[in-house]
Amino acid sequence: MQTPLKIAVVGSGLVGSLLAIYLKRAGHTVHVFDRSQDIRTVQFSGRSINLAMSDRGWKALDDLGLGDEVRKIAISMDKRAIHLVDQPLNYQYYGKEGESIYSISRGVLNRKMISLAESEGVEFFFETKIWDVDLSTATLHSGKEERGVWDDHNYDMVFGADGAFSRVRHRMQRQSMFNYSQDFLSLGYKELNIPANDDGTHKLDKNSLHIWPRQDFMLIALPNLDGSFTCTLFMPFKGENSFDSLNDKETLEQFFATHFPSTKDVIPMLVEDFFKNPTSTLVTMKCFPWTYKDKVALIGDACHAIVPFYGHGMNAGFEDVTVLNQFIQEYGDDWNSIFKMYEKSRKQNTDAIAELSYRNFMEMSSKTADDNFLLRKKIEKHFSDKHPDKWIPLYSRVTFSHRPYSEALAIGDEQKAIMDEIMQIDNIDKLWDSQQVEDKIIELLK
């Protein structure tokens, strides 16, 4: 237990709510501020991508004893279901038997996390707009308007958990020697919906992450508890097959009939959802430093927003909290050391998952439909099953382990170079499970 402090968390999202619970259990008074309404009182807005909880996220919850409570609102997905045009459905398993990622509605989980934090004694202040923070005194400034009258809120410490467009980070950016970058993709996303059958069952296999890969664009679908699927269409903003080109009902319906024919009977509200729901952007944001003395720290998307193609935005944010808590246990009341070790430890790893997430769009949108890619994965799995001490596939390193993301990126690059060489072997499609190939991989690993 630390010496009690009065701590503010700006942002009541997933990471902010989880952090608040950890801080409260460490003995602190914790107040959470959010400019929006309490999410428990509003309808969702149609701009979410379902979460894919993996081992890193579960660890943060299990360490608090809250994992089983959250598992009640999660659905396991042990494989990808690949929907190609005029071809049979193809399943690609994620890991070993028993290894799964878990689909959770972002809104449902956020509601749950806020309620869990409140039950711990965390106080929430919704519809309170934080416009600025005095870094040296950890004083928050709130008000109805950015240029209106502000109220001051004095704290011992402030955490900015207010997302990719963080106001707390915005204030930190006005320091000298603060590095910041943001990179928007040329593609965006739009939420669609597959409703449940009349009896409440799922129209598609509920234990799969469904992907319709189409090179430069793709559709994905993740299951919900009510029998529905949350679908996300990723595609360029401009160009031949783009959001700009789908500007009327007839064009949209023809586009889906051509590229996603298997969805005809499962997305009945296609036109309504497409033109009602917003088209959202995708951004990678990096910055450093993440902390100011022992007063202010950034966490989650506020310091490392990433694109969603590895499903690790939330998992990385939750792991921030796990790592921060480890240093709290190690350094006690020495918050200067806690903050310095936290940002040093996490920066290289969040940069790594940002790179991995960017690369994974190509895997999901095109390679999952490529025969050579599928053969590569088959060879990797065969070798890994025989030699688990020598080869853990990249996806498993990222998703089913707690090893650093930076390590996964580095080893993944080494494994890619080996597999590039293996795929050049004559008749590899016939020799893929032979002793010759196995010996060659072992030789290349030395």
Coordinates of C-alpha atoms in Angstrom, one line a residue:
M1 CA 0.0 0.0 0.0
Q2 CA 1.4 3.4 -1.0
T3 CA 1.1 6.7 0.8
P4 CA -2.4 7.8 -0.1
L5 CA -2.6 10.5 -2.8
K6 CA -5.4 12.4 -4.5
I7 CA -5.2 11.3 -8.1
A8 CA -7.2 12.3 -11.2
V9 CA -7.7 10.2 -14.3
V10 CA -8.9 12.0 -17.4
G11 CA -10.9 9.7 -19.5
S12 CA -13.4 7.1 -18.5
G13 CA -12.7 4.6 -21.3
L14 CA -11.4 1.1 -20.9
V15 CA -7.9 2.0 -19.8
G16 CA -8.9 4.9 -17.6
S17 CA -11.4 2.8 -15.7
L18 CA -9.0 -0.1 -15.3
L19 CA -6.2 2.2 -14.1
A20 CA -8.6 3.8 -11.6
I21 CA -9.3 0.4 -10.0
Y22 CA -5.6 -0.3 -9.6
L23 CA -5.0 3.1 -8.1
K24 CA -7.9 2.8 -5.7
R25 CA -6.7 -0.6 -4.5
A26 CA -3.3 0.9 -3.9
G27 CA -5.0 3.2 -1.3
H28 CA -5.5 6.4 -3.3
T29 CA -8.5 8.7 -3.7
V30 CA -9.3 8.5 -7.4
H31 CA -11.5 10.8 -9.4
V32 CA -12.2 10.1 -13.1
F33 CA -13.3 13.0 -15.4
D34 CA -14.9 12.6 -18.8
R35 CA -16.3 15.1 -21.2
S36 CA -19.0 12.7 -22.5
Q37 CA -22.2 11.4 -20.9
D38 CA -22.0 8.3 -18.7
I39 CA -21.9 5.6 -21.4
R40 CA -24.2 3.5 -19.3
T41 CA -27.0 6.0 -20.1
V42 CA -26.6 6.4 -23.9
Q43 CA -27.2 4.3 -27.0
F44 CA -24.0 3.3 -28.9
S45 CA -23.3 5.5 -31.9
G46 CA -22.4 3.0 -34.6
R47 CA -18.7 3.8 -34.8
S48 CA -17.1 0.9 -32.8
I49 CA -14.9 -2.0 -33.7
N50 CA -15.5 -5.0 -31.4
L51 CA -12.6 -5.8 -29.1
A52 CA -10.5 -8.9 -29.4
M53 CA -9.3 -9.6 -25.8
S54 CA -6.2 -11.7 -25.7
D55 CA -3.8 -12.9 -22.9
R56 CA -2.3 -9.5 -22.2
G57 CA -5.7 -8.0 -21.6
W58 CA -6.9 -10.9 -19.5
K59 CA -3.8 -10.7 -17.3
A60 CA -4.6 -7.1 -16.3
L61 CA -8.1 -8.1 -15.3
D62 CA -7.1 -11.5 -13.7
D63 CA -4.5 -9.7 -11.5
L64 CA -7.4 -7.8 -10.0
G65 CA -9.6 -10.9 -9.8
L66 CA -12.0 -9.4 -12.3
G67 CA -11.3 -11.6 -15.3
D68 CA -14.1 -14.1 -14.7
E69 CA -16.6 -11.2 -14.4
V70 CA -15.6 -9.9 -17.8
R71 CA -15.6 -13.4 -19.3
K72 CA -19.3 -13.5 -18.8
I73 CA -19.7 -10.9 -21.6
A74 CA -17.1 -12.4 -24.0
I75 CA -17.3 -15.0 -26.8
S76 CA -14.2 -17.1 -27.6
M77 CA -12.9 -17.1 -31.2
D78 CA -10.4 -19.8 -31.9
K79 CA -10.0 -19.2 -35.6
R80 CA -10.5 -16.9 -38.6
A81 CA -13.3 -17.8 -41.0
I82 CA -12.2 -16.7 -44.5
H83 CA -15.0 -15.8 -47.0
L84 CA -13.8 -15.9 -50.6
V85 CA -15.9 -15.3 -53.7
D86 CA -17.2 -18.6 -55.2
Q87 CA -15.0 -20.7 -52.9
P88 CA -15.8 -22.8 -49.8
L89 CA -15.5 -21.2 -46.4
N90 CA -11.9 -21.7 -45.1
Y91 CA -11.0 -21.8 -41.4
Q92 CA -7.5 -20.7 -40.1
Y93 CA -6.9 -21.5 -36.4
Y94 CA -5.1 -18.9 -34.3
G95 CA -3.0 -21.0 -32.1
K96 CA -2.9 -24.4 -30.3
E97 CA -5.9 -26.2 -29.1
G98 CA -7.6 -24.2 -26.4
E99 CA -6.1 -20.9 -27.4
S100 CA -8.6 -18.2 -28.4
I101 CA -9.1 -14.5 -28.6
Y102 CA -12.4 -13.1 -27.2
S103 CA -14.9 -10.9 -28.9
I104 CA -16.3 -8.2 -26.5
S105 CA -18.5 -5.2 -27.4
R106 CA -16.5 -2.1 -26.6
G107 CA -19.6 -0.4 -25.2
V108 CA -20.7 -3.3 -23.1
L109 CA -17.2 -3.7 -21.6
N110 CA -16.8 0.0 -21.0
R111 CA -20.1 0.0 -19.1
K112 CA -18.9 -3.0 -17.1
M113 CA -15.5 -1.4 -16.2
I114 CA -17.1 1.9 -15.0
S115 CA -19.5 0.0 -12.8
L116 CA -16.7 -2.2 -11.4
A117 CA -14.6 0.9 -10.7
E118 CA -17.5 2.6 -8.9
S119 CA -18.0 -0.5 -6.8
E120 CA -14.4 -0.1 -5.7
G121 CA -15.0 3.5 -4.5
V122 CA -13.8 5.4 -7.6
E123 CA -15.7 8.6 -8.2
F124 CA -16.7 9.6 -11.8
F125 CA -17.5 13.1 -13.0
F126 CA -19.2 12.9 -16.4
E127 CA -19.9 15.8 -18.8
T128 CA -16.9 17.7 -17.4
K129 CA -14.7 19.0 -20.1
I130 CA -11.0 19.2 -19.2
W131 CA -9.4 21.9 -21.3
D132 CA -6.0 22.1 -19.8
V133 CA -3.7 20.9 -17.0
D134 CA -1.0 22.7 -15.0
L135 CA 1.8 20.1 -15.2
S136 CA 3.8 21.4 -12.3
T137 CA 0.9 21.4 -9.8
A138 CA -1.3 18.6 -11.3
T139 CA -4.2 21.1 -11.5
L140 CA -7.0 20.4 -14.0
H141 CA -9.0 23.2 -15.6
S142 CA -12.6 22.4 -16.7
G143 CA -15.4 24.5 -18.1
K144 CA -18.3 24.5 -20.5
E145 CA -16.3 26.3 -23.2
E146 CA -12.6 26.3 -24.0
R147 CA -12.5 30.1 -23.9
G148 CA -15.0 30.5 -21.1
V149 CA -14.7 30.5 -17.3
W150 CA -12.7 27.6 -15.9
D151 CA -12.9 25.7 -12.6
D152 CA -9.7 24.5 -11.0
H153 CA -9.3 20.9 -9.6
N154 CA -6.3 20.4 -7.5
Y155 CA -4.6 16.9 -7.4
D156 CA -1.4 15.3 -6.3
M157 CA -1.1 13.5 -9.7
V158 CA -2.9 13.4 -13.0
F159 CA -3.1 10.5 -15.6
G160 CA -4.2 11.3 -19.1
A161 CA -6.2 8.3 -20.4
D162 CA -8.2 10.5 -22.8
G163 CA -7.5 8.8 -26.1
A164 CA -5.7 9.6 -29.3
F165 CA -6.7 13.2 -29.2
S166 CA -5.8 13.7 -25.6
R167 CA -6.1 17.1 -24.0
V168 CA -3.6 16.2 -21.3
R169 CA -1.1 15.2 -24.0
H170 CA -1.9 18.4 -25.9
R171 CA -0.7 20.4 -22.9
M172 CA 2.5 18.2 -22.6
Q173 CA 3.2 18.9 -26.3
R174 CA 3.7 22.5 -25.5
Q175 CA 6.9 21.7 -23.7
S176 CA 10.3 21.8 -25.4
M177 CA 11.8 18.4 -26.3
F178 CA 8.5 16.7 -26.6
N179 CA 8.3 14.5 -29.7
Y180 CA 5.0 13.8 -31.4
S181 CA 3.7 12.3 -34.6
Q182 CA 0.4 11.2 -36.1
D183 CA -0.1 9.2 -39.3
F184 CA -3.5 8.7 -40.7
L185 CA -4.2 5.8 -43.1
S186 CA -5.7 6.5 -46.4
L187 CA -8.5 4.1 -45.5
G188 CA -11.2 4.4 -42.9
Y189 CA -13.9 2.2 -41.5
K190 CA -17.7 2.0 -41.1
E191 CA -19.8 -0.2 -38.8
L192 CA -22.4 -2.5 -40.2
N193 CA -24.5 -5.2 -38.4
I194 CA -25.6 -8.8 -38.9
P195 CA -28.6 -9.3 -36.7
A196 CA -29.4 -12.5 -34.8
N197 CA -31.8 -15.2 -36.1
D198 CA -35.3 -15.0 -34.9
D199 CA -34.5 -17.5 -32.2
G200 CA -31.5 -15.5 -31.0
T201 CA -28.8 -17.7 -32.5
H202 CA -26.0 -16.5 -34.7
K203 CA -26.3 -16.5 -38.5
L204 CA -22.6 -17.4 -38.8
D205 CA -20.2 -19.5 -36.7
K206 CA -20.0 -17.6 -33.5
N207 CA -16.6 -18.9 -32.5
S208 CA -14.8 -17.3 -35.5
L209 CA -13.6 -13.9 -36.5
H210 CA -15.1 -13.7 -40.0
I211 CA -13.0 -12.0 -42.7
W212 CA -14.0 -11.2 -46.3
P213 CA -10.5 -10.3 -47.6
R214 CA -10.4 -8.3 -50.9
Q215 CA -6.9 -6.9 -51.3
D216 CA -7.3 -3.2 -50.7
F217 CA -10.4 -3.5 -48.7
M218 CA -12.1 -6.0 -46.4
L219 CA -15.1 -6.7 -44.2
I220 CA -14.8 -8.3 -40.8
A221 CA -17.5 -9.6 -38.4
L222 CA -17.1 -10.3 -34.6
P223 CA -19.9 -12.0 -32.6
N224 CA -22.0 -10.5 -29.8
L225 CA -23.8 -12.1 -26.9
D226 CA -27.2 -11.3 -28.3
G227 CA -26.7 -13.4 -31.5
S228 CA -25.7 -10.5 -33.7
F229 CA -22.3 -9.7 -35.2
T230 CA -20.7 -6.3 -35.3
C231 CA -19.3 -5.8 -38.8
T232 CA -16.6 -3.4 -39.9
L233 CA -15.9 -2.4 -43.5
F234 CA -12.4 -1.1 -44.1
M235 CA -11.7 0.6 -47.4
P236 CA -10.0 3.6 -48.9
F237 CA -11.7 7.0 -48.7
K238 CA -11.1 7.7 -52.3
G239 CA -10.5 5.7 -55.5
E240 CA -12.3 3.0 -57.5
N241 CA -13.4 0.9 -54.6
S242 CA -13.8 3.4 -51.9
F243 CA -16.2 5.1 -49.5
D244 CA -16.4 8.0 -51.9
S245 CA -17.5 5.7 -54.8
L246 CA -20.4 4.2 -52.8
N247 CA -22.6 7.2 -52.8
D248 CA -26.1 5.8 -53.6
K249 CA -28.2 2.8 -52.8
E250 CA -27.8 1.1 -56.2
T251 CA -24.0 1.4 -56.3
L252 CA -23.7 0.1 -52.7
E253 CA -25.9 -2.9 -53.3
Q254 CA -24.1 -3.8 -56.6
F255 CA -20.7 -3.4 -54.8
F256 CA -21.7 -5.9 -52.1
A257 CA -23.3 -8.3 -54.6
T258 CA -20.0 -8.3 -56.5
H259 CA -17.5 -8.4 -53.7
F260 CA -19.4 -9.8 -50.7
P261 CA -22.1 -12.0 -52.2
S262 CA -22.3 -14.3 -49.1
T263 CA -23.5 -11.3 -47.0
K264 CA -26.7 -10.8 -49.1
D265 CA -29.0 -12.7 -46.7
V266 CA -27.3 -11.8 -43.4
I267 CA -27.0 -7.9 -43.6
P268 CA -30.6 -6.9 -44.2
M269 CA -30.0 -3.3 -43.1
L270 CA -27.0 -2.7 -45.3
V271 CA -28.2 0.4 -46.9
E272 CA -29.7 2.0 -43.8
D273 CA -26.6 1.2 -41.7
F274 CA -24.1 2.3 -44.4
F275 CA -25.6 5.7 -44.9
K276 CA -26.5 6.3 -41.2
N277 CA -23.3 5.3 -39.6
P278 CA -20.2 7.6 -39.8
T279 CA -17.1 6.8 -41.7
S280 CA -14.2 7.0 -39.2
T281 CA -10.5 7.5 -39.6
L282 CA -7.6 5.3 -38.5
V283 CA -4.5 6.9 -36.9
T284 CA -1.2 5.8 -35.5
M285 CA 0.0 8.3 -32.9
K286 CA 3.4 8.3 -31.1
C287 CA 5.0 10.6 -28.6
F288 CA 7.7 10.9 -26.0
P289 CA 8.1 11.5 -23.1
W290 CA 4.9 10.1 -21.5
T291 CA 5.5 11.7 -18.1
Y292 CA 6.2 15.0 -16.4
K293 CA 8.2 14.6 -13.2
D294 CA 6.1 12.8 -10.6
K295 CA 3.0 14.7 -11.5
V296 CA 1.5 13.8 -14.8
A297 CA 1.6 10.6 -17.0
L298 CA -0.1 9.5 -20.2
I299 CA -1.4 6.0 -20.7
G300 CA -3.2 3.9 -23.4
D301 CA -4.2 5.7 -26.7
A302 CA -3.2 9.0 -25.2
C303 CA 0.5 8.1 -25.8
H304 CA 0.4 5.3 -28.4
A305 CA -2.8 5.1 -30.5
I306 CA -2.5 2.3 -33.1
V307 CA -4.6 0.9 -36.0
P308 CA -6.9 -2.0 -35.1
F309 CA -5.6 -4.8 -37.4
Y310 CA -3.9 -6.8 -34.7
G311 CA -6.7 -6.3 -32.2
H312 CA -4.3 -5.0 -29.6
G313 CA -5.2 -1.4 -28.9
M314 CA -7.0 -2.3 -25.7
N315 CA -4.6 -5.1 -24.9
A316 CA -1.6 -2.8 -25.2
G317 CA -3.4 -0.2 -23.0
F318 CA -4.3 -2.8 -20.4
E319 CA -0.7 -4.0 -20.4
D320 CA 0.4 -0.4 -19.7
V321 CA -1.5 -0.7 -16.5
T322 CA 0.0 -4.1 -15.7
V323 CA 3.5 -2.8 -16.2
L324 CA 2.8 0.5 -14.3
N325 CA 1.5 -1.6 -11.4
Q326 CA 4.6 -3.8 -11.4
F327 CA 6.8 -0.7 -10.9
I328 CA 4.4 0.6 -8.2
Q329 CA 5.0 -2.7 -6.4
E330 CA 8.8 -2.3 -6.9
Y331 CA 9.3 1.3 -6.1
G332 CA 6.6 2.1 -3.6
D333 CA 6.3 5.9 -3.1
D334 CA 9.1 6.8 -5.5
W335 CA 6.8 8.0 -8.3
N336 CA 9.7 9.6 -10.2
S337 CA 11.3 6.2 -10.6
I338 CA 7.9 4.6 -11.3
F339 CA 7.2 7.0 -14.1
K340 CA 10.6 6.8 -15.7
M341 CA 10.7 3.0 -15.7
Y342 CA 7.2 2.8 -17.0
E343 CA 7.7 5.0 -20.0
K344 CA 11.1 3.5 -20.8
S345 CA 9.7 0.0 -20.6
R346 CA 6.6 0.6 -22.6
K347 CA 7.8 3.0 -25.4
Q348 CA 9.8 0.4 -27.4
N349 CA 7.0 -2.1 -27.0
T350 CA 4.1 0.1 -28.1
D351 CA 6.2 1.3 -31.1
A352 CA 6.6 -2.4 -32.0
I353 CA 2.9 -3.2 -31.7
A354 CA 2.1 -0.1 -33.8
E355 CA 4.3 -1.5 -36.6
L356 CA 2.9 -5.0 -36.3
S357 CA -0.7 -3.7 -36.4
Y358 CA 0.1 -1.7 -39.6
R359 CA 1.6 -4.8 -41.2
N360 CA -1.3 -7.0 -40.2
F361 CA -3.7 -5.2 -42.5
M362 CA -1.9 -6.7 -45.5
E363 CA -2.2 -10.2 -43.9
M364 CA -5.9 -9.8 -43.2
S365 CA -6.9 -8.1 -46.4
S366 CA -5.0 -10.1 -48.9
K367 CA -2.6 -12.8 -47.6
T368 CA -5.3 -14.8 -45.8
A369 CA -6.7 -15.6 -49.3
D370 CA -3.3 -16.4 -50.8
D371 CA -2.3 -20.1 -51.3
N372 CA 1.4 -19.5 -50.7
F373 CA 0.6 -17.7 -47.4
L374 CA -1.6 -20.5 -46.3
L375 CA 1.2 -23.0 -47.1
R376 CA 3.7 -20.8 -45.1
K377 CA 1.4 -21.0 -42.1
K378 CA 1.0 -24.7 -42.5
I379 CA 4.7 -25.2 -42.5
E380 CA 5.2 -23.0 -39.5
K381 CA 2.5 -24.8 -37.5
H382 CA 3.9 -28.2 -38.4
F383 CA 7.4 -27.2 -37.3
S384 CA 6.2 -25.4 -34.2
D385 CA 4.1 -28.4 -33.1
K386 CA 7.2 -30.6 -33.4
H387 CA 9.7 -28.1 -32.0
P388 CA 7.8 -25.7 -29.6
D389 CA 11.1 -24.8 -28.0
K390 CA 12.5 -23.6 -31.3
W391 CA 9.6 -21.8 -33.0
I392 CA 6.6 -19.9 -31.7
P393 CA 4.7 -18.2 -34.6
L394 CA 4.5 -14.5 -34.5
Y395 CA 0.8 -14.3 -33.9
S396 CA 1.1 -16.5 -30.9
R397 CA 4.0 -14.4 -29.5
V398 CA 1.9 -11.3 -29.8
T399 CA -1.5 -12.8 -28.7
F400 CA -0.9 -15.8 -26.4
S401 CA 2.1 -14.7 -24.4
H402 CA 3.3 -11.8 -22.2
R403 CA 6.7 -11.5 -23.8
P404 CA 7.6 -8.0 -25.0
Y405 CA 6.0 -6.8 -28.2
S406 CA 9.5 -5.6 -29.3
E407 CA 10.8 -9.1 -28.9
A408 CA 7.9 -10.5 -31.0
L409 CA 8.7 -8.0 -33.8
A410 CA 12.4 -8.8 -33.9
I411 CA 11.9 -12.6 -33.8
G412 CA 9.1 -12.3 -36.3
D413 CA 11.4 -10.6 -38.7
E414 CA 14.0 -13.4 -38.3
Q415 CA 11.3 -16.0 -38.8
K416 CA 10.0 -14.3 -41.9
A417 CA 13.5 -14.3 -43.5
I418 CA 13.8 -18.1 -42.8
M419 CA 10.4 -18.8 -44.2
D420 CA 11.2 -16.7 -47.3
E421 CA 14.1 -19.1 -47.9
I422 CA 12.0 -22.2 -47.2
M423 CA 9.4 -21.1 -49.7
Q424 CA 12.0 -21.1 -52.4
I425 CA 12.6 -24.8 -52.1
D426 CA 11.6 -26.7 -55.3
N427 CA 8.3 -28.5 -54.9
I428 CA 7.8 -27.0 -51.4
D429 CA 4.0 -27.6 -51.8
K430 CA 4.8 -31.4 -51.8
L431 CA 7.8 -31.4 -49.5
W432 CA 6.4 -29.0 -46.8
D433 CA 6.1 -31.7 -44.0
S434 CA 9.3 -33.6 -45.0
Q435 CA 12.4 -34.2 -42.9
Q436 CA 14.4 -32.2 -45.5
V437 CA 12.4 -29.0 -44.8
E438 CA 12.5 -29.6 -41.0
D439 CA 16.3 -30.0 -41.1
K440 CA 16.6 -26.8 -43.3
I441 CA 14.6 -24.7 -40.8
I442 CA 16.8 -26.1 -37.9
E443 CA 19.9 -25.2 -39.9
L444 CA 18.7 -21.7 -40.6
L445 CA 17.8 -21.1 -36.9
K446 CA 21.4 -21.7 -35.8

